[in-house]
GROMACS .gro file of C-alpha atoms in nm:
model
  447
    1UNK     CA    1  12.485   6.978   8.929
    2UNK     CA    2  12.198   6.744   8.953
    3UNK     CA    3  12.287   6.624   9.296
    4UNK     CA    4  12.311   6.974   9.398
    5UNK     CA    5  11.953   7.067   9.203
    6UNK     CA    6  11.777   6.745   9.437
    7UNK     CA    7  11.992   6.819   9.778
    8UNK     CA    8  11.780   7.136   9.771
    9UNK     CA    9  11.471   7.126  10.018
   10UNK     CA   10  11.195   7.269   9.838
   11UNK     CA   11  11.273   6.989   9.537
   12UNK     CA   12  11.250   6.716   9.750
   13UNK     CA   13  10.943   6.865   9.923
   14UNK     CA   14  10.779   6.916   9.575
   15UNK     CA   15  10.895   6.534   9.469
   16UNK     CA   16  10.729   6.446   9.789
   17UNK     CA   17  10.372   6.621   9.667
   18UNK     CA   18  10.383   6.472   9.357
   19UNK     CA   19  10.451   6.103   9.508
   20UNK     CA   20  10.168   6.164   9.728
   21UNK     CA   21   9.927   6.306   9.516
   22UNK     CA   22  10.037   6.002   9.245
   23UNK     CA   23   9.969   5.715   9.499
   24UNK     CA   24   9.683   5.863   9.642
   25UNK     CA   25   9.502   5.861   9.279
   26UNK     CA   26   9.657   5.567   9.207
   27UNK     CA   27   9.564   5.382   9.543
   28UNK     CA   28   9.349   5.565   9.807
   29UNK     CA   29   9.307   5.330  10.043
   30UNK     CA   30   9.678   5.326  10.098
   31UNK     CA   31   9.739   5.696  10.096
   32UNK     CA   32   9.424   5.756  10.354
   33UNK     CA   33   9.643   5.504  10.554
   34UNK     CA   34   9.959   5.760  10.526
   35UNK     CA   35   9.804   6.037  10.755
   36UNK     CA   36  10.050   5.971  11.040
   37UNK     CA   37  10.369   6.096  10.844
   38UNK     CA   38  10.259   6.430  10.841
   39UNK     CA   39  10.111   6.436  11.111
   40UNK     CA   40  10.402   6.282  11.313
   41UNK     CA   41  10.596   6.584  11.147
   42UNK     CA   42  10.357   6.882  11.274
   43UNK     CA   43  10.421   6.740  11.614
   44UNK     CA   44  10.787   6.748  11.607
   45UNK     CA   45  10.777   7.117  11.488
   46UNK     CA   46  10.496   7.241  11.735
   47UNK     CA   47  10.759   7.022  12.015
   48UNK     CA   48  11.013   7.267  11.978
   49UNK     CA   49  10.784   7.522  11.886
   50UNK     CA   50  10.660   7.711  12.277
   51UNK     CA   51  11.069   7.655  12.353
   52UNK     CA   52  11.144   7.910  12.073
   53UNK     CA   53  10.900   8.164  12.074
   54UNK     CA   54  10.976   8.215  12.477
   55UNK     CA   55  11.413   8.182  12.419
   56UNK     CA   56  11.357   8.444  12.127
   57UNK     CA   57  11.101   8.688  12.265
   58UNK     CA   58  11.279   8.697  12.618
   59UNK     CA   59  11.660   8.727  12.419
   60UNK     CA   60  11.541   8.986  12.232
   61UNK     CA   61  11.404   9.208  12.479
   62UNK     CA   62  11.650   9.143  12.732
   63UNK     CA   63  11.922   9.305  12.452
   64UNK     CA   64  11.696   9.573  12.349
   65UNK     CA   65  11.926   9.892  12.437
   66UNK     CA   66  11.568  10.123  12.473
   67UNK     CA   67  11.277   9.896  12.667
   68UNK     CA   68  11.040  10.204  12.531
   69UNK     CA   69  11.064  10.069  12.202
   70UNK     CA   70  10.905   9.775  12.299
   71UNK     CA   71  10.558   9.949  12.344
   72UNK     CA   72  10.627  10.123  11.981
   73UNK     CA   73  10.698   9.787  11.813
   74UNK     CA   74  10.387   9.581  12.002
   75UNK     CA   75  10.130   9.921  11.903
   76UNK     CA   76  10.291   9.914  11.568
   77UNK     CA   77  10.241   9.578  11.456
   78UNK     CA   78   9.863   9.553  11.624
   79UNK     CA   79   9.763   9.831  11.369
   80UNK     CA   80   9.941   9.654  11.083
   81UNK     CA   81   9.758   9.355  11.185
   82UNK     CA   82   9.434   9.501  11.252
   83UNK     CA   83   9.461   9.739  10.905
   84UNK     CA   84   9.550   9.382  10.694
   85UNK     CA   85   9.343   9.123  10.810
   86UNK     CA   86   8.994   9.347  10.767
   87UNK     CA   87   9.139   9.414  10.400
   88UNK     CA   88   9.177   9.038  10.366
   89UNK     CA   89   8.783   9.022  10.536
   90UNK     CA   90   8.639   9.303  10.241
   91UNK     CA   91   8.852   9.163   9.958
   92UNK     CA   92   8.724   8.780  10.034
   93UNK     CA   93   8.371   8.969  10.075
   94UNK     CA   94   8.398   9.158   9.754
   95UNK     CA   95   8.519   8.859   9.546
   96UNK     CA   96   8.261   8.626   9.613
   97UNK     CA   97   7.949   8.897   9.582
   98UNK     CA   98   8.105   8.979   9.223
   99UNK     CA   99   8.215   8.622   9.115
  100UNK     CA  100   7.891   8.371   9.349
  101UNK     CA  101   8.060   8.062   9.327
  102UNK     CA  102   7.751   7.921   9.485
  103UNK     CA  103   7.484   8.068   9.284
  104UNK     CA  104   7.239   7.767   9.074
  105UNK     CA  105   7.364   7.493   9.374
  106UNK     CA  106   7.019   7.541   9.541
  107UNK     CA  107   7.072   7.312   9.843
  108UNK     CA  108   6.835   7.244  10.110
  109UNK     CA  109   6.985   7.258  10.441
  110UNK     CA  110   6.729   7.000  10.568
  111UNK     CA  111   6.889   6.793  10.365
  112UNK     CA  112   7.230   6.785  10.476
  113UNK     CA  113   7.382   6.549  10.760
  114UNK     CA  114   7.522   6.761  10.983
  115UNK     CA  115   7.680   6.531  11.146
  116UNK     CA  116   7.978   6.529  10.911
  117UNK     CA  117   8.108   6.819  11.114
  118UNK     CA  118   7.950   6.708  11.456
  119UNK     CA  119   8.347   6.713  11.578
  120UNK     CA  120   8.398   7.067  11.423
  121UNK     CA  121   8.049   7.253  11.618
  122UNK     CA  122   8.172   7.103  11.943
  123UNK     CA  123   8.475   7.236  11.898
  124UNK     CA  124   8.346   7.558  11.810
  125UNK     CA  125   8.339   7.771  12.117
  126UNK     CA  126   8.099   8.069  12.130
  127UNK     CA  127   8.283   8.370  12.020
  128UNK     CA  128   8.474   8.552  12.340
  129UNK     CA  129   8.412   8.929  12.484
  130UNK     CA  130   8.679   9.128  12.546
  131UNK     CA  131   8.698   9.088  12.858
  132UNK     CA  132   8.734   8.710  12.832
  133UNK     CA  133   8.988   8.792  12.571
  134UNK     CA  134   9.165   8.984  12.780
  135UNK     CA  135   9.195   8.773  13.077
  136UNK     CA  136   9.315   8.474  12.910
  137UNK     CA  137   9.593   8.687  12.803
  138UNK     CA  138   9.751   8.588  13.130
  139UNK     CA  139   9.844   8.197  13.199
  140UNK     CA  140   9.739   8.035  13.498
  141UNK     CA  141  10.118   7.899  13.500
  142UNK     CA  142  10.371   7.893  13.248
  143UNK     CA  143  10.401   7.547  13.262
  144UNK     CA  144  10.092   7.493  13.137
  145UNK     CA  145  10.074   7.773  12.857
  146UNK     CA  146  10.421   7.582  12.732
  147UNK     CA  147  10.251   7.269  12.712
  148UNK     CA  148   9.965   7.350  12.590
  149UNK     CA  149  10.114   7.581  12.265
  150UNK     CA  150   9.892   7.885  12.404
  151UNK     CA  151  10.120   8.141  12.134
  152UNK     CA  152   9.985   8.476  12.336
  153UNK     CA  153  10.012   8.348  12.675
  154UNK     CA  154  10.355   8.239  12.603
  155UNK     CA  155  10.422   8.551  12.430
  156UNK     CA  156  10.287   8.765  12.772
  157UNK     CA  157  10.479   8.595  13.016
  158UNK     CA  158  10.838   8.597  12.760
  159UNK     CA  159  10.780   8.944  12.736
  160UNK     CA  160  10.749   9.029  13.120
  161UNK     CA  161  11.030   8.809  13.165
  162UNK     CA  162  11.279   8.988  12.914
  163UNK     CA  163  11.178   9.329  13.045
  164UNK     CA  164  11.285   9.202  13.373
  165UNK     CA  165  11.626   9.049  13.256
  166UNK     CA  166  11.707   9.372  13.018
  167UNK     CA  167  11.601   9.578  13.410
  168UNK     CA  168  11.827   9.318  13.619
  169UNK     CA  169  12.143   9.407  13.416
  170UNK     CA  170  12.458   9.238  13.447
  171UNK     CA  171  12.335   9.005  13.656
  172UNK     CA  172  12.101   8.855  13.438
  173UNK     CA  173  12.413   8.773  13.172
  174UNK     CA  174  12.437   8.377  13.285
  175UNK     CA  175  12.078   8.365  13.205
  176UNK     CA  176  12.052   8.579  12.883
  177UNK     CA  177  12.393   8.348  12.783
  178UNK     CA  178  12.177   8.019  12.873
  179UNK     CA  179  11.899   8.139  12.687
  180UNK     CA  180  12.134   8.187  12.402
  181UNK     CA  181  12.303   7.844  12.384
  182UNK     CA  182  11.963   7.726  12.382
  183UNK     CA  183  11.809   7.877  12.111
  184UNK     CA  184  12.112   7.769  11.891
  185UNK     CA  185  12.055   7.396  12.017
  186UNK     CA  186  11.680   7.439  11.968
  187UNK     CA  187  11.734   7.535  11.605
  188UNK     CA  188  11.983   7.243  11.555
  189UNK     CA  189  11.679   7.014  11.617
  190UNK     CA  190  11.469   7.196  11.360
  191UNK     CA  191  11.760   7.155  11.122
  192UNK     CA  192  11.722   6.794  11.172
  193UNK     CA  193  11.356   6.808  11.189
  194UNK     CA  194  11.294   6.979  10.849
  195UNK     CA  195  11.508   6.661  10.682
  196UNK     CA  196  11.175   6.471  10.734
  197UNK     CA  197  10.987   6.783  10.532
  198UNK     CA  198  10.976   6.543  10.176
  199UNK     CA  199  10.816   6.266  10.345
  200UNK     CA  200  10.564   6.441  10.600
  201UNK     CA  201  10.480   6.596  10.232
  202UNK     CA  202  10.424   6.263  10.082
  203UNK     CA  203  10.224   6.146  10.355
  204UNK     CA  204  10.014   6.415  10.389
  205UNK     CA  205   9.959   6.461  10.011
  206UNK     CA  206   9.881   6.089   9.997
  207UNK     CA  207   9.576   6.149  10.237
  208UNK     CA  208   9.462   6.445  10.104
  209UNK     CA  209   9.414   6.336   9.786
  210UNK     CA  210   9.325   5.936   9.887
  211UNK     CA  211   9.081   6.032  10.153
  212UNK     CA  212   8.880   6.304   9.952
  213UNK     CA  213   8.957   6.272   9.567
  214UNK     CA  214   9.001   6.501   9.280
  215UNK     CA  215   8.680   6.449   9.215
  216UNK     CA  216   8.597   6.716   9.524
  217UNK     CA  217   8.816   6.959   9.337
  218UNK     CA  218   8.614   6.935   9.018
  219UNK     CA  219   8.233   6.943   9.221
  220UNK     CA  220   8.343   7.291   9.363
  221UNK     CA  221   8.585   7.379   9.153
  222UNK     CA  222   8.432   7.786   9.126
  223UNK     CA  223   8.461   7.781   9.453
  224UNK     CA  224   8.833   7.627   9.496
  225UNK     CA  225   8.947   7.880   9.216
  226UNK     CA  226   8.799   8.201   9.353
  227UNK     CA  227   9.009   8.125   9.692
  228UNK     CA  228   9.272   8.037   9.538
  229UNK     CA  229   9.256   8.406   9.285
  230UNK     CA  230   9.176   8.598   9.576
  231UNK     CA  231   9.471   8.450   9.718
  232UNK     CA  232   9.758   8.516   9.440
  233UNK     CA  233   9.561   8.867   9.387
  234UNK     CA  234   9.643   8.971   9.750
  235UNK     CA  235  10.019   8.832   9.786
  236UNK     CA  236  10.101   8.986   9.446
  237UNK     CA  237   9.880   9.338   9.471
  238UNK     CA  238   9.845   9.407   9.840
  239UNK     CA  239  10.180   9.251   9.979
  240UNK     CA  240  10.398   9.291   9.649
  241UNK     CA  241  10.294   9.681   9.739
  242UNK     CA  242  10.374   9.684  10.094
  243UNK     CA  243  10.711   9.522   9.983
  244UNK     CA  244  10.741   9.799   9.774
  245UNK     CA  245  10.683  10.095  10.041
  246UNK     CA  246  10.912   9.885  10.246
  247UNK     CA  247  11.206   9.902  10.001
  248UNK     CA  248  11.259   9.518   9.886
  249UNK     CA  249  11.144   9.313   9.602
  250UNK     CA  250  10.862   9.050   9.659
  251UNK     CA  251  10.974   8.824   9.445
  252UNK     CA  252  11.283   8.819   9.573
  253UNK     CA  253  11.142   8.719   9.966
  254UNK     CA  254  10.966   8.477   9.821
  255UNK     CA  255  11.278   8.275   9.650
  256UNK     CA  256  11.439   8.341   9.966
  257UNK     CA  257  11.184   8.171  10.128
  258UNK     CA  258  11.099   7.899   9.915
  259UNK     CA  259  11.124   7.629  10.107
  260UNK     CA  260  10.909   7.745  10.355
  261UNK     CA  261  10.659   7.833  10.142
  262UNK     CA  262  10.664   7.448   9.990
  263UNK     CA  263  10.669   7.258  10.314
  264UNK     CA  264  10.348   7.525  10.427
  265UNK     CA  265  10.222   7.380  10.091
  266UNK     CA  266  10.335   7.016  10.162
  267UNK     CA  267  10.137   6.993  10.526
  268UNK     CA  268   9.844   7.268  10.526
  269UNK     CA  269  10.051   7.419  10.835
  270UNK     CA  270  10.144   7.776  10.871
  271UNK     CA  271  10.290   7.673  11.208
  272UNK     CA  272  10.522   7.428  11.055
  273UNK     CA  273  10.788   7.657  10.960
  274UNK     CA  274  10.778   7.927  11.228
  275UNK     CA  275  11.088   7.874  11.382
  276UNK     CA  276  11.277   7.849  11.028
  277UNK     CA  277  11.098   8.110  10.950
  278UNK     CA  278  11.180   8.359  11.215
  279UNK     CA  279  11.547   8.215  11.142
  280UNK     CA  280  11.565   8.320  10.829
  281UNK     CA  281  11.423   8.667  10.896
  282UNK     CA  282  11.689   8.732  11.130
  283UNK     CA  283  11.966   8.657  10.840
  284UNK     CA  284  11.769   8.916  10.651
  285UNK     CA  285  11.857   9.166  10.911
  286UNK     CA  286  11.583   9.237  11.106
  287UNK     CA  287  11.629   9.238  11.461
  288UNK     CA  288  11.552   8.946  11.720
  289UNK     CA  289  11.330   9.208  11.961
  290UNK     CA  290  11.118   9.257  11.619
  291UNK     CA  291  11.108   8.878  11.487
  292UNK     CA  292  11.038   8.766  11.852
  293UNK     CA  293  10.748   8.991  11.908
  294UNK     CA  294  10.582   9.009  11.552
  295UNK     CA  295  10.624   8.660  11.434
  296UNK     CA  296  10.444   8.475  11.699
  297UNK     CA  297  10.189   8.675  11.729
  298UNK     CA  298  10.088   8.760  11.387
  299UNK     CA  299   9.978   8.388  11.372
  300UNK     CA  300   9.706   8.484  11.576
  301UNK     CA  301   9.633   8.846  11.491
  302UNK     CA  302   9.733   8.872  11.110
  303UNK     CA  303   9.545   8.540  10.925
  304UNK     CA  304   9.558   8.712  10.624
  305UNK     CA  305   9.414   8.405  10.373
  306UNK     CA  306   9.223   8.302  10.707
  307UNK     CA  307   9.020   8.652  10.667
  308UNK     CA  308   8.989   8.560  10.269
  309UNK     CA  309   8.820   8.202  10.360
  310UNK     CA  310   8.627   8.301  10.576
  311UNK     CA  311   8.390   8.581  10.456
  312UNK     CA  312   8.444   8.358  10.126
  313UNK     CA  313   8.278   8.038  10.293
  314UNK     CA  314   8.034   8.187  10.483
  315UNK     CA  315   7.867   8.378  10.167
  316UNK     CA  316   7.910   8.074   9.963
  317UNK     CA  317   7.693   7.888  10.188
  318UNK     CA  318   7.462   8.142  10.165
  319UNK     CA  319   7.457   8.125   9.823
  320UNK     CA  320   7.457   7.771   9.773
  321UNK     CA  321   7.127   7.739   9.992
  322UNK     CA  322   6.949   8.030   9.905
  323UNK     CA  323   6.982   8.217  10.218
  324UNK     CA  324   6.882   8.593  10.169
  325UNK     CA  325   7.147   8.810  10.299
  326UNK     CA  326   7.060   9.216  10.316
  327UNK     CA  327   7.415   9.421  10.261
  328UNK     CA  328   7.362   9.473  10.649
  329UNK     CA  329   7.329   9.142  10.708
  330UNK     CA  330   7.686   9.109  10.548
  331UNK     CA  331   7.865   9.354  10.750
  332UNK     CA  332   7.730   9.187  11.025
  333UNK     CA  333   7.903   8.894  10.903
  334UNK     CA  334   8.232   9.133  10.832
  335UNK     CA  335   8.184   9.270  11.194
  336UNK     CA  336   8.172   8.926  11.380
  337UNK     CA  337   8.503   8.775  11.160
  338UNK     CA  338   8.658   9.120  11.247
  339UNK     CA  339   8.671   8.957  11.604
  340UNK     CA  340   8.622   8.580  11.576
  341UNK     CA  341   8.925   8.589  11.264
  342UNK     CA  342   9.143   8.685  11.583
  343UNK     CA  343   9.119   8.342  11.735
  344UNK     CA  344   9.253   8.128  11.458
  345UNK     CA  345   9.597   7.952  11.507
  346UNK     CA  346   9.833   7.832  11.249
  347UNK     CA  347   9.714   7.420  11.251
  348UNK     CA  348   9.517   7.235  11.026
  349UNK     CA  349   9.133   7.208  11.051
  350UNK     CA  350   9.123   7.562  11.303
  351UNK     CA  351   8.982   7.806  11.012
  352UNK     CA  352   8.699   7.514  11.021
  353UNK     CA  353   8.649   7.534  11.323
  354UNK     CA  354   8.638   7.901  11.377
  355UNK     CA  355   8.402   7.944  11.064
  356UNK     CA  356   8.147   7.693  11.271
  357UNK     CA  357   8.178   7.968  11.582
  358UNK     CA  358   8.133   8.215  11.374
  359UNK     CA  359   7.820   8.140  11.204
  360UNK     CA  360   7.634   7.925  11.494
  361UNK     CA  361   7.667   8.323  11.684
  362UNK     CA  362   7.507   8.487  11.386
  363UNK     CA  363   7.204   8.236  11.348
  364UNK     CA  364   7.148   8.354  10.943
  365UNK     CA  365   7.385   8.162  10.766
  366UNK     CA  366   7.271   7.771  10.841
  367UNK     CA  367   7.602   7.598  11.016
  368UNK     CA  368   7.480   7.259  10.842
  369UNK     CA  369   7.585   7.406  10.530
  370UNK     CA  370   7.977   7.384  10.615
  371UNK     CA  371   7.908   6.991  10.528
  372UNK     CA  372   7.920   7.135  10.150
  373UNK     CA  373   8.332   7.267  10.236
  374UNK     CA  374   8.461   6.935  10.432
  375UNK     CA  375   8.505   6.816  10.031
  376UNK     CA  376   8.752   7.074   9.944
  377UNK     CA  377   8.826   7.239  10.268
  378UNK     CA  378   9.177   7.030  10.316
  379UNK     CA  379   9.256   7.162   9.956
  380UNK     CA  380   9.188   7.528  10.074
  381UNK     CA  381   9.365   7.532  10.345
  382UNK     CA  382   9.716   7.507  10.151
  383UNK     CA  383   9.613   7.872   9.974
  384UNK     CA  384   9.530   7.969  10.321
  385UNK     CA  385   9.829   7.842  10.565
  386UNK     CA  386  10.064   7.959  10.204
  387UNK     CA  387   9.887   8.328  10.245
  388UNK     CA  388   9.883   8.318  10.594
  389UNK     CA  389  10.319   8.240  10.635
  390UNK     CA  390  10.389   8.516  10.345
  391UNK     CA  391  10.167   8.762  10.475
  392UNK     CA  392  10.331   8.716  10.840
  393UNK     CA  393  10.706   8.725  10.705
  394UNK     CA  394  10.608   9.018  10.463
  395UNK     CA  395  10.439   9.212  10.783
  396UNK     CA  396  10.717   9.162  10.992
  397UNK     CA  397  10.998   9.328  10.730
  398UNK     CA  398  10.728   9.587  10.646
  399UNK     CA  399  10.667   9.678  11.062
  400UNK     CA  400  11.071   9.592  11.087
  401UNK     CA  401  11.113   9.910  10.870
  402UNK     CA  402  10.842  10.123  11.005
  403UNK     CA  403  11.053  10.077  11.332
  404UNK     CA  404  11.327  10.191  11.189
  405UNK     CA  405  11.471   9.782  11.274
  406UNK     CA  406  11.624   9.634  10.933
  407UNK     CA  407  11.963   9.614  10.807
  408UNK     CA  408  11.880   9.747  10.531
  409UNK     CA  409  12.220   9.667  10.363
  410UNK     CA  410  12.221   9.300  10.473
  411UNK     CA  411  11.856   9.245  10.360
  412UNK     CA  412  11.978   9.356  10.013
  413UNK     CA  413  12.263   9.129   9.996
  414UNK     CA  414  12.071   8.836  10.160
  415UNK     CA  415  11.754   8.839   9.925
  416UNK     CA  416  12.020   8.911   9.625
  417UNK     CA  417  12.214   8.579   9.694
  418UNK     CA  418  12.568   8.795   9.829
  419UNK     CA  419  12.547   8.605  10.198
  420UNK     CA  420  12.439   8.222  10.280
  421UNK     CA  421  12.060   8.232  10.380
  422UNK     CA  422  12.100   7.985  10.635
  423UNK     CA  423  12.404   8.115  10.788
  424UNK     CA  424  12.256   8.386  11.096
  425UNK     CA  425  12.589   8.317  11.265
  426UNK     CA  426  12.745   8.544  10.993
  427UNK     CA  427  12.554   8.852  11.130
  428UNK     CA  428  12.800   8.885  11.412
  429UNK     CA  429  13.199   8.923  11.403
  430UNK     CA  430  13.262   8.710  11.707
  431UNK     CA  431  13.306   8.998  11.905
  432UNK     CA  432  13.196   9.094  12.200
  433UNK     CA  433  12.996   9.423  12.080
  434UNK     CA  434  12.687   9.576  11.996
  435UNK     CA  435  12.570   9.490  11.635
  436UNK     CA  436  12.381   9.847  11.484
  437UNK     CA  437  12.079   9.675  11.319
  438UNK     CA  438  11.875   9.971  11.443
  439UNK     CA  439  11.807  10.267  11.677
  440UNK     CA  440  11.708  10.170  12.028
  441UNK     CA  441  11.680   9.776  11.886
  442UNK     CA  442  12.062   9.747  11.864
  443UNK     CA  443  12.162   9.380  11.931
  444UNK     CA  444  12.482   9.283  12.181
  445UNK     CA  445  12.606   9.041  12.044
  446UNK     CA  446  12.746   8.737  12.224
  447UNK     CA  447  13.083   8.700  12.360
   0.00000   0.00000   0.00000
């Protein structure tokens, strides 16, 4: 019994926080030095990372029975998208106006070196048109957009590419069969990959907690518990209703994705458990063509505890240094995170950087006052990378459904413990036929 209760990953991934957040009290120095372990671990999950998104995306749309529903699912999930994150913008925007975690600090921003986050403002490109948005939609070659992680570029060109497959036919079954044999090899290296999950969480605990102190937690604590409210308030009131509307139990998703959840915890990453992720949402019975599509891109379009941070941080500042902002001067704010919000990937350190874009364009808000986050700012980004992974695997069941493309029956006996959660093979029969997980998003299976 006990070797079963420690064989399971989320224990060892918790044993791993505690370790690190133990010998990074205990000695910083040495957990400062332990950076590299998680680090080293994000890398081998972002390495097979591009290789899954295209195999899925171009599988599942080269087996979609009806290529119309393609257009349905995409429109579908942009308006789920667009309808959450600005909730996640006015609830962040709401919570600190009624709670001012930064009200009394009365900091001068003359008096802050700004060039703490010197690496963050050059990062921080000026926020995009549409038009620029638009055209960098489309990669200049594959090759590069694979190698450089681009998530929508990769998620253009898949998409073309499976629409031409599912046109081709027949023909196109030694490639569709490749493709398949791939994927399954590709997730057998994230199998083995995720083994290392306990000690990239040591590591990276060890840092956190060496190379900033608890003492950061304590000097903005309002601050670090607001986020971290406004976070628990939004999985449990605005998902745990969308689950409802949706027909499953919240609580139950979330045990079935546990470990996910503590490895997101572990390394800060929402990107570190995508492709487990969109595994396990395929053993819950929603179909590949849906997984493929919404998954990946919801990491750009659907940052739901990105949206909390960010109207959060950039009133706090405001707050903290005094800076009079008019209610219009705050929905000005809203309106640019409506559009910057949609640049922010799943890594470390990107909310940071997009929050320095955001208010260098507006010109109110002074950007040296981000050197008042860079304290607690690793610690926030676990409620935000936890919020951001539960609020993409709750939006794609919830847009699965709306699609009519859920097995309804197999979700229910997945999330209730009947079937293995890691076992997707057990979806098909081994036969060479066409598995009904939906109207028009029917799956072949393989031979």
């Amino acid at each position: 019994m006990i070797r079963r209760f420690f064989g399971k990953l989320y224990v060892q991934v918790l044993l791993g926080v505690t370790a690190g957040i133990v010998l990074g009290m205990v000695s910083p120095g040495l957990g400062a030095d332990l950076k590299p372990l998680g680090d080293i671990f994000i890398k081998l999950i972002k390495m097979v990372f591009a290789p899954i998104i295209f195999a899925t995306v171009v599988l599942g749309i080269a087996r979609m029975e009806n290529i119309k529903e393609l257009g349905r699912v995409g429109t579908r999930a942009l308006i789920y998208f667009e309808v959450l994150s600005t909730f996640a913008l006015i609830l962040g925007l709401v919570v600190v106006n009624l709670i001012q975690p930064g009200q009394g600090m009365n900091i001068d921003p003359a008096t802050l070196d700004a060039k703490a986050i010197a690496s963050y403002t050059a990062s921080a490109a000026k926020p995009a048109t549409f038009v620029d948005f638009m055209v960098n939609l489309v990669p200049g070659s594959i090759v590069d957009a694979l190698a450089r992680n681009d998530i929508l570029q990769i998620l253009v060109f898949s998409t073309f590419f499976g629409v031409a497959l599912s046109h081709v036919g027949p023909r196109a079954k030694p490639v569709v069969d490749l493709l398949d044999s791939f994927v399954h090899g590709i997730f057998a290296v994230v199998g083995m990959v995720m083994r290392l999950a306990p000690i990239a969480a040591f590591g990276a605990m060890a840092f956190t907690v060496g190379k900033y102190g608890l003492g950061s937690i304590v000097s903005l604590g309002k601050l670090m518990g607001t986020m971290y409210i406004t976070c628990f308030l939004f999985v449990v009131i605005v998902l745990g209703a969308i689950a409802r509307i949706s027909g499953f139990s919240l609580w139950k998703f979330l045990k079935y994705i546990k470990d996910e959840i503590f490895t997101v915890l572990a390394t800060s990453s929402s990107e570190s458990v995508v492709p487990q992720l969109m595994r396990k949402l395929e053993n819950a019975g929603v179909s590949k063509p849906v997984v493929g599509l919404v998954v990946p891109s919801g990491l750009t379009f659907n940052p739901d505890g990105q949206c909390i941070y960010y109207t959060m941080a950039a009133i706090f500042i405001a707050q903290a240094t005094n800076t009079p902002l008019t209610l219009t001067d705050q929905l000005v704010v809203l309106g640019v995170l409506l559009l910057t919000s949609k640049g922010s990937a799943g890594v470390t350190g990107s909310g940071f950087i997009t929050l320095a874009a955001t208010l260098a364009s507006l010109g109110t808000i002074p950007v040296a006052g981000m050197v008042l986050l860079l304290g607690v700012d690793r610690f926030m980004s676990e409620a935000r990378a936890i919020t951001n992974t539960i609020g993409n695997a709750v939006g794609t069941l919830a847009i699965g459904r709306w699609v009519g493309a859920v097995d309804r029956n197999r979700l229910e006996d997945v999330l209730n413990g009947a079937l293995d959660p890691d076992d997707i093979d057990s979806v098909y029969d081994g036969a060479s036929r066409v598995v009904p997980i939906a109207p028009g998003l029917s799956l072949k299976a393989a031979a």
